[in-house]
């Protein structure tokens, strides 16, 4: 953020800095109160299966917005924004292999691309912190630990796979409050999918996460597991599509939606 | 229901009667407590736009289930059921024009068909009745009055159009409770979209509904408007697709889901 002295305080400001090439770092902690989102960009011939996969698996894949084929504008989440330029960094995958990490995807964009924005855990983590519930990986300055499980997602067309979960150790006395808060954000992974015994969902060793970093579990804390936005990426990569683009982990799209919008009843 | 002396009490029983050709009449009041659903069957080339339309317009189009292309089995809403036979009656549309009202669609079924099940107002009407809130068209033995509005749906690909709403007159003292109850069923049209002045949403004359029957509005009652499942059918018919199949109005698909499932937090 070279040309600014203050942190960006809105989604729009974060996006403008990213589009200008002045923000190429992770977005955690920026524009607090604005919903941050995972990005998945696919050719239209895969988009129906993926949209169906999200509809069938809303906990790992909470849809915030889906663009019209060829349009880079997320009209619901951030009207006027450009998904080709407004994220700090992207990853381009060919046949399931990362081949580039550009700061914009203008040269990769195609007329048959459909972009999906999915809710992310930052939304409920902010709400937990406000309720004085500890979020260990933030305290420890680490990435959240993530694990493959044996919880099968509901398949859609050629897309199938097991759920990836994130884990946060929660003091036993605060587990109920944690669930209540997170259940209020169904479009940010919602209530946890599992509490306690990791082996019950196929996790052998909490000390060895499949993605992210291990975190400390203290006496009187229980591991709590949430459906994780890494799930759809893992599922897509299984089919090794010719071309897929995502955000670089942690380098999210910051929307115009407010955290409280995701807690709103319909 | 020729070969049975008692009314069917489960979704499965209703479906078995329909599949056997012994039930060809409307499903209102049958298998109370089981969620009834609207059916829309489309070729896959239109299915992406329609799935996107539903995702963008969840109030008129609350998705309960979407089948894999070619499969007539709604695996979430009623595993083992067959959408080609298990409804009492269907309507087949060619280029937007109804050409047949068969009791099964086996001869029409194609390998590229995708079937959509959408929540319906029966779910919240049952909940209103249980809370001693009157539902006038049921009292009067009529079809619910429905109106075209000037509330634009969010377009998706080639699909666009204004929302159709249903109207129920509610005693002013019970409007708040009505909203609270319906907000708990987001997958059955959820909270009303408008309360009071019909002209504010482009309705000229409550006495002349565009679909269904007029109902009496009594002193001390206010008209309350809900997003209506006729909306997606009206929007699809605008593009006059070569072939579309729906349930015949009132002749719904009865699922294995219970009303309370639609009120469950995620």
XYZ file of C-alpha atoms in Angstrom:
532
model
C 0.000 0.000 0.000
C 2.689 2.364 -1.129
C 0.792 5.523 -1.928
C -1.435 5.643 1.115
C -0.707 6.370 4.743
C -3.863 4.816 6.165
C -5.377 1.356 5.877
C -8.315 1.029 3.472
C -11.585 1.122 5.397
C -14.074 -0.074 2.770
C -14.334 -2.855 0.220
C -14.178 -0.248 -2.513
C -10.890 1.183 -1.196
C -9.290 -2.278 -0.961
C -10.368 -3.056 -4.520
C -9.061 0.279 -5.861
C -5.646 -0.336 -4.264
C -5.544 -3.888 -5.670
C -6.573 -2.692 -9.137
C -3.822 -0.046 -9.047
C -1.249 -2.683 -8.147
C -0.617 -1.024 -4.762
C -1.985 -3.951 -2.710
C -0.584 -7.416 -3.447
C -0.643 -8.833 0.114
C -3.290 -10.744 2.140
C -6.514 -8.952 3.002
C -7.108 -10.247 6.569
C -7.893 -7.333 8.859
C -8.507 -4.835 6.038
C -11.871 -3.038 5.732
C -13.231 -4.711 8.859
C -16.995 -5.211 8.698
C -16.972 -5.798 4.921
C -17.541 -9.366 3.732
C -14.495 -10.978 2.107
C -14.990 -13.729 -0.468
C -13.292 -16.684 -2.124
C -13.080 -16.492 -5.938
C -13.425 -19.397 -8.388
C -13.435 -18.702 -12.152
C -14.434 -21.516 -14.523
C -15.380 -21.935 -18.186
C -19.134 -22.142 -18.678
C -19.085 -25.841 -19.597
C -18.026 -26.657 -16.018
C -20.112 -23.899 -14.430
C -23.433 -25.790 -14.315
C -21.893 -28.697 -12.408
C -20.136 -26.307 -10.038
C -23.255 -24.199 -9.441
C -25.140 -27.416 -8.710
C -22.325 -28.581 -6.403
C -22.594 -25.304 -4.447
C -26.377 -25.579 -4.264
C -26.064 -29.114 -2.866
C -23.211 -28.326 -0.466
C -24.002 -24.875 0.934
C -21.866 -25.263 4.057
C -18.498 -25.586 2.295
C -19.737 -23.550 -0.729
C -21.895 -20.606 0.432
C -22.690 -18.656 -2.748
C -22.517 -14.875 -2.450
C -22.575 -14.073 -6.167
C -22.278 -15.702 -9.583
C -21.509 -13.618 -12.674
C -23.126 -13.829 -16.087
C -20.920 -15.751 -18.528
C -18.202 -13.399 -19.830
C -18.931 -10.620 -17.325
C -16.297 -9.831 -14.670
C -18.777 -7.727 -12.630
C -20.256 -9.195 -9.426
C -23.517 -7.262 -9.587
C -24.841 -8.362 -6.190
C -21.733 -8.350 -4.044
C -19.998 -5.273 -5.489
C -21.692 -3.515 -8.414
C -19.131 -1.863 -10.687
C -16.204 -3.960 -9.444
C -13.969 -5.899 -11.864
C -12.995 -9.413 -10.774
C -10.098 -9.394 -13.281
C -8.209 -6.662 -11.429
C -9.688 -6.022 -7.976
C -8.032 -8.832 -6.004
C -4.467 -8.512 -4.693
C -3.296 -11.780 -6.264
C -4.630 -14.773 -8.222
C -3.597 -18.349 -8.969
C -4.012 -19.719 -12.517
C -4.356 -23.514 -12.788
C -3.963 -25.519 -15.989
C -5.051 -29.165 -15.697
C -4.981 -28.838 -11.903
C -1.430 -27.446 -11.768
C -0.657 -23.875 -10.629
C 1.202 -22.151 -13.459
C 1.028 -18.448 -12.546
C 0.272 -16.106 -9.625
C -0.534 -12.813 -11.350
C -1.844 -9.608 -9.762
C -4.498 -9.309 -12.478
C -6.049 -11.813 -14.886
C -6.863 -9.545 -17.817
C -4.712 -11.543 -20.219
C -6.336 -14.816 -19.078
C -9.964 -13.669 -19.225
C -12.323 -15.389 -21.684
C -15.823 -14.706 -22.955
C -17.111 -18.002 -21.538
C -15.817 -17.493 -17.979
C -18.215 -17.598 -15.045
C -16.961 -16.257 -11.690
C -18.207 -17.529 -8.337
C -17.814 -15.637 -5.041
C -18.114 -17.816 -1.929
C -18.437 -16.653 1.683
C -15.392 -17.040 3.922
C -14.674 -17.628 7.589
C -13.422 -14.078 8.248
C -17.078 -13.069 8.682
C -17.809 -15.347 11.636
C -14.312 -14.972 13.088
C -14.911 -11.238 13.447
C -18.219 -11.998 15.175
C -16.530 -14.496 17.531
C -13.817 -11.985 18.475
C -16.484 -9.365 19.197
C -18.139 -11.875 21.556
C -14.790 -12.409 23.356
C -14.453 -15.947 21.999
C -10.785 -16.671 21.225
C -9.663 -17.400 17.653
C -6.379 -19.180 18.247
C -4.717 -18.941 14.823
C -5.264 -15.171 14.832
C -3.814 -14.947 18.365
C -0.837 -17.001 17.226
C -0.411 -15.132 13.934
C -0.833 -18.307 11.884
C -2.993 -19.636 9.063
C -6.037 -21.615 10.245
C -5.399 -25.407 10.370
C -7.386 -27.351 7.756
C -7.962 -31.092 7.441
C -9.336 -33.546 4.913
C -12.248 -35.548 6.386
C -14.327 -38.607 5.499
C -17.511 -36.479 5.247
C -18.619 -36.993 1.641
C -19.929 -33.952 -0.212
C -23.010 -34.512 -2.327
C -21.680 -34.996 -5.874
C -22.856 -32.942 -8.865
C -22.117 -34.157 -12.373
C -18.405 -34.953 -12.465
C -17.616 -33.095 -9.228
C -17.229 -35.192 -6.088
C -15.017 -35.407 -3.013
C -14.787 -35.235 0.758
C -15.220 -32.090 2.803
C -12.218 -30.103 3.999
C -12.757 -28.520 7.414
C -11.042 -25.770 9.376
C -10.487 -26.189 13.121
C -10.588 -23.684 15.969
C -10.071 -24.742 19.624
C -12.933 -23.276 21.698
C -13.207 -23.175 25.520
C -15.832 -25.740 26.462
C -17.963 -23.117 28.219
C -18.152 -21.070 25.011
C -18.969 -23.830 22.505
C -22.723 -23.240 22.686
C -22.344 -19.484 22.148
C -19.938 -20.158 19.255
C -22.509 -22.343 17.528
C -25.280 -19.818 18.090
C -23.225 -17.006 16.570
C -22.046 -19.015 13.555
C -25.508 -20.427 12.816
C -26.495 -16.812 12.174
C -24.102 -16.642 9.197
C -25.298 -19.426 6.863
C -23.522 -17.729 3.946
C -20.189 -17.793 5.783
C -20.065 -21.585 6.405
C -22.716 -21.389 9.177
C -22.696 -23.559 12.275
C -19.808 -26.015 12.778
C -20.136 -29.465 11.165
C -18.476 -31.341 14.039
C -17.453 -30.773 17.666
C -14.901 -32.877 19.534
C -13.405 -36.242 18.519
C -11.475 -35.625 15.283
C -11.201 -39.365 14.528
C -14.994 -39.527 14.133
C -14.660 -37.553 10.886
C -11.503 -39.250 9.674
C -8.858 -36.872 11.037
C -5.905 -38.840 12.431
C -3.714 -36.178 13.958
C -4.670 -32.601 14.785
C -0.957 -31.781 15.012
C -0.595 -32.420 11.276
C -3.076 -30.352 9.308
C -3.385 -31.048 5.575
C -3.374 -27.303 4.847
C -2.457 -24.260 6.952
C -0.640 -24.337 10.287
C -1.060 -26.295 13.513
C -2.334 -24.297 16.509
C -2.225 -24.866 20.241
C -5.195 -26.566 21.955
C -5.246 -25.630 25.647
C -6.685 -27.453 28.670
C -10.468 -27.035 28.802
C -10.758 -26.433 25.059
C -12.457 -28.664 22.513
C -11.648 -28.757 18.791
C -14.525 -27.361 16.709
C -14.694 -28.005 12.956
C -16.251 -25.853 10.238
C -16.880 -26.630 6.561
C -14.064 -24.894 4.693
C -13.906 -22.973 1.416
C -10.901 -25.035 0.358
C -13.385 -27.886 -0.298
C -14.654 -26.618 -3.678
C -11.117 -25.942 -4.912
C -10.013 -29.454 -3.918
C -13.067 -30.948 -5.642
C -12.520 -28.978 -8.853
C -8.829 -29.803 -9.041
C -9.719 -33.523 -8.879
C -11.173 -33.292 -12.401
C -8.085 -31.375 -13.660
C -9.982 -28.886 -15.827
C -7.981 -27.224 -18.632
C -8.198 -23.760 -17.005
C -9.350 -22.519 -13.572
C -8.487 -19.288 -11.779
C -8.873 -18.637 -8.042
C -7.748 -15.976 -5.581
C -4.395 -16.717 -3.964
C -5.168 -18.056 -0.457
C -5.711 -15.137 1.940
C -5.787 -12.622 -0.933
C -9.556 -12.289 -0.972
C -12.082 -10.244 -2.918
C -13.512 -7.623 -0.551
C -17.182 -6.980 -1.330
C -19.555 -4.101 -0.597
C -21.642 -6.433 1.597
C -21.491 -5.865 5.342
C -20.989 -8.767 7.753
C -24.482 -8.178 9.135
C -25.972 -8.678 5.631
C -25.003 -12.366 5.866
C -26.880 -12.710 9.125
C -30.064 -11.250 7.707
C -33.171 -13.444 7.514
C -34.835 -13.717 4.118
C -57.981 -42.343 -4.827
C -60.028 -45.305 -5.914
C -58.336 -48.218 -4.228
C -57.886 -46.694 -0.800
C -60.301 -45.844 1.944
C -58.054 -43.441 3.813
C -56.177 -40.308 2.787
C -52.438 -40.752 2.224
C -50.526 -39.566 5.266
C -46.959 -39.401 3.910
C -45.188 -38.043 0.862
C -44.352 -41.595 -0.116
C -48.015 -42.670 -0.021
C -49.095 -39.694 -2.151
C -46.382 -40.467 -4.698
C -47.297 -44.165 -4.840
C -50.949 -43.318 -5.532
C -49.962 -40.824 -8.232
C -47.563 -43.314 -9.843
C -50.320 -45.956 -9.880
C -52.686 -43.517 -11.616
C -55.006 -43.531 -8.591
C -54.447 -39.867 -7.703
C -54.899 -37.280 -10.471
C -56.348 -34.433 -8.385
C -54.767 -31.509 -6.442
C -52.576 -32.333 -3.459
C -53.597 -29.527 -1.060
C -54.356 -30.975 2.371
C -52.787 -34.376 1.630
C -49.924 -35.692 3.800
C -50.002 -32.650 6.069
C -46.591 -31.836 7.484
C -44.751 -33.012 4.357
C -43.260 -30.314 2.125
C -44.961 -29.979 -1.261
C -42.988 -28.632 -4.208
C -43.317 -26.964 -7.602
C -41.724 -28.868 -10.504
C -39.913 -27.348 -13.506
C -38.214 -29.654 -16.040
C -35.881 -28.101 -18.627
C -33.280 -29.259 -21.158
C -29.731 -28.845 -19.848
C -28.904 -25.976 -22.228
C -31.417 -23.792 -20.361
C -30.676 -25.262 -16.940
C -27.612 -23.146 -16.131
C -29.512 -19.895 -16.715
C -32.439 -21.175 -14.672
C -30.266 -22.397 -11.802
C -28.576 -18.982 -11.794
C -31.988 -17.261 -11.901
C -33.070 -19.247 -8.830
C -29.812 -18.476 -7.015
C -30.331 -14.755 -7.695
C -34.036 -14.720 -6.860
C -34.435 -17.049 -3.881
C -37.732 -15.571 -2.692
C -39.797 -16.481 -5.768
C -37.541 -19.486 -6.567
C -36.550 -21.305 -3.357
C -34.592 -24.361 -4.505
C -35.326 -27.598 -2.675
C -33.620 -29.963 -5.109
C -32.074 -30.095 -8.577
C -31.526 -33.417 -10.350
C -28.472 -34.555 -12.258
C -29.009 -34.225 -16.037
C -31.054 -37.202 -17.233
C -31.934 -38.461 -13.757
C -35.590 -38.305 -12.628
C -34.644 -38.939 -8.968
C -34.692 -36.033 -6.496
C -32.005 -37.426 -4.208
C -32.321 -34.782 -1.499
C -36.057 -34.202 -1.327
C -37.254 -37.783 -1.877
C -34.597 -40.453 -2.493
C -35.965 -43.238 -4.700
C -38.852 -41.172 -6.083
C -39.430 -40.801 -9.830
C -40.361 -37.316 -11.048
C -41.700 -38.812 -14.314
C -44.566 -40.628 -12.582
C -44.983 -39.470 -8.973
C -47.023 -36.285 -9.522
C -50.793 -36.419 -10.077
C -50.674 -34.370 -13.277
C -48.215 -32.432 -15.465
C -48.343 -29.729 -18.137
C -46.138 -30.042 -21.228
C -45.258 -26.766 -22.989
C -43.861 -26.484 -26.510
C -42.598 -22.994 -27.404
C -44.503 -21.572 -24.426
C -47.819 -23.173 -25.353
C -49.451 -25.933 -23.253
C -49.938 -28.946 -25.507
C -50.660 -31.799 -23.085
C -51.691 -32.478 -19.460
C -50.557 -36.060 -18.913
C -50.539 -38.035 -15.652
C -46.988 -39.197 -16.310
C -44.192 -37.869 -18.540
C -42.358 -41.096 -19.356
C -42.867 -40.655 -23.083
C -41.603 -37.049 -22.919
C -38.505 -37.699 -20.794
C -35.068 -36.990 -22.329
C -31.492 -37.761 -21.313
C -30.639 -34.042 -21.120
C -33.525 -33.051 -18.810
C -32.810 -31.350 -15.474
C -35.648 -31.193 -12.935
C -35.996 -28.407 -10.362
C -38.121 -28.650 -7.205
C -39.068 -25.300 -5.665
C -40.642 -24.667 -2.267
C -44.310 -23.688 -2.177
C -46.595 -21.613 0.001
C -48.432 -24.603 1.493
C -45.568 -24.875 3.995
C -46.046 -21.449 5.569
C -49.836 -21.542 5.190
C -49.929 -24.623 7.414
C -47.773 -22.779 9.955
C -50.066 -19.715 9.835
C -53.170 -21.842 10.388
C -51.505 -23.513 13.362
C -50.888 -20.050 14.825
C -54.584 -19.145 14.368
C -53.810 -16.678 11.584
C -56.550 -16.816 8.934
C -55.744 -17.900 5.367
C -58.668 -16.450 3.452
C -58.538 -18.387 0.169
C -58.515 -21.649 2.132
C -61.493 -20.441 4.228
C -63.302 -19.487 1.039
C -62.353 -22.669 -0.837
C -60.629 -20.720 -3.606
C -57.249 -20.545 -5.328
C -54.914 -17.911 -3.867
C -55.059 -14.566 -5.762
C -51.848 -13.775 -7.678
C -50.746 -10.515 -9.314
C -48.049 -9.327 -11.678
C -45.962 -6.541 -10.061
C -43.360 -3.982 -11.122
C -40.728 -5.602 -8.875
C -37.989 -6.639 -11.308
C -36.352 -9.995 -10.739
C -32.585 -10.094 -11.137
C -32.016 -11.412 -14.675
C -29.834 -14.426 -15.476
C -28.656 -15.008 -19.031
C -31.772 -14.813 -21.207
C -34.204 -15.082 -18.297
C -35.773 -11.865 -17.023
C -39.128 -10.555 -15.838
C -41.136 -9.044 -13.002
C -42.092 -10.867 -9.831
C -45.534 -12.443 -9.477
C -46.884 -12.248 -5.914
C -49.631 -14.019 -4.015
C -51.826 -12.042 -1.615
C -53.398 -12.978 1.709
C -55.435 -10.468 3.781
C -54.102 -10.500 7.362
C -55.679 -8.847 10.439
C -53.509 -5.832 11.267
C -52.807 -7.124 14.774
C -51.379 -10.354 13.332
C -49.143 -8.928 10.591
C -46.017 -8.919 12.762
C -46.556 -12.535 13.851
C -47.209 -13.515 10.220
C -43.892 -12.040 9.146
C -42.045 -13.691 12.002
C -43.456 -17.118 11.135
C -42.824 -16.837 7.394
C -39.277 -15.490 7.839
C -38.559 -18.865 9.439
C -39.249 -20.635 6.120
C -36.769 -19.069 3.669
C -37.143 -22.096 1.366
C -40.913 -21.620 1.158
C -40.852 -18.004 -0.123
C -39.886 -16.620 3.320
C -41.100 -13.288 4.695
C -43.555 -11.231 2.621
C -42.086 -8.864 0.014
C -44.667 -6.110 0.574
C -47.332 -5.119 3.091
C -50.183 -2.733 2.363
C -50.614 -0.356 -0.615
C -50.838 -2.589 -3.715
C -50.272 0.363 -6.086
C -46.745 0.768 -4.659
C -45.739 -2.465 -6.396
C -47.717 -1.878 -9.576
C -50.957 -3.684 -8.736
C -53.959 -1.672 -9.966
C -56.918 -3.606 -8.653
C -56.909 -6.301 -5.967
C -60.350 -7.362 -7.212
C -58.826 -8.502 -10.484
C -55.981 -10.934 -9.883
C -53.867 -11.942 -12.885
C -53.981 -15.596 -11.768
C -56.162 -17.468 -9.261
C -59.315 -16.118 -7.608
C -60.224 -12.873 -5.825
C -60.765 -13.153 -2.065
C -62.554 -10.992 0.471
C -60.576 -8.371 2.411
C -62.360 -7.541 5.669
C -62.309 -4.393 7.821
C -59.147 -4.271 9.909
C -57.198 -6.443 7.488
C -54.238 -5.409 5.350
C -53.178 -7.089 2.111
C -49.862 -8.934 2.504
C -47.858 -10.007 -0.558
C -45.472 -12.951 -0.919
C -43.088 -13.832 -3.767
C -44.881 -16.542 -5.736
C -43.714 -19.721 -7.441
C -45.586 -18.718 -10.591
C -42.761 -16.205 -11.198
C -40.205 -18.691 -12.589
C -42.797 -20.274 -14.892
C -43.802 -16.841 -16.235
C -40.138 -15.924 -16.773
C -39.328 -19.187 -18.575
C -42.378 -18.959 -20.832
C -41.220 -15.499 -21.961
C -38.311 -17.103 -23.839
C -40.646 -19.732 -25.401
C -38.264 -22.691 -25.043
C -38.884 -25.660 -27.363
C -39.882 -27.962 -24.475
C -40.647 -27.390 -20.774
C -42.635 -29.557 -18.362
C -44.143 -28.414 -15.055
C -46.600 -29.803 -12.529
C -50.209 -28.826 -13.227
C -51.040 -25.974 -10.799
C -52.052 -27.424 -7.420
C -50.925 -30.927 -8.425
C -47.632 -30.771 -6.530
C -44.770 -33.156 -5.881
C -44.965 -34.253 -2.249
C -41.471 -34.731 -0.810
C -40.099 -36.683 2.157
C -39.037 -33.377 3.760
C -41.003 -32.217 6.794
C -42.238 -28.630 7.077
C -39.922 -28.100 10.035
C -36.895 -29.056 7.876
C -37.406 -25.807 5.930
C -37.263 -23.797 9.124
C -34.006 -25.358 10.245
C -30.944 -23.139 10.595
C -27.839 -24.182 8.655
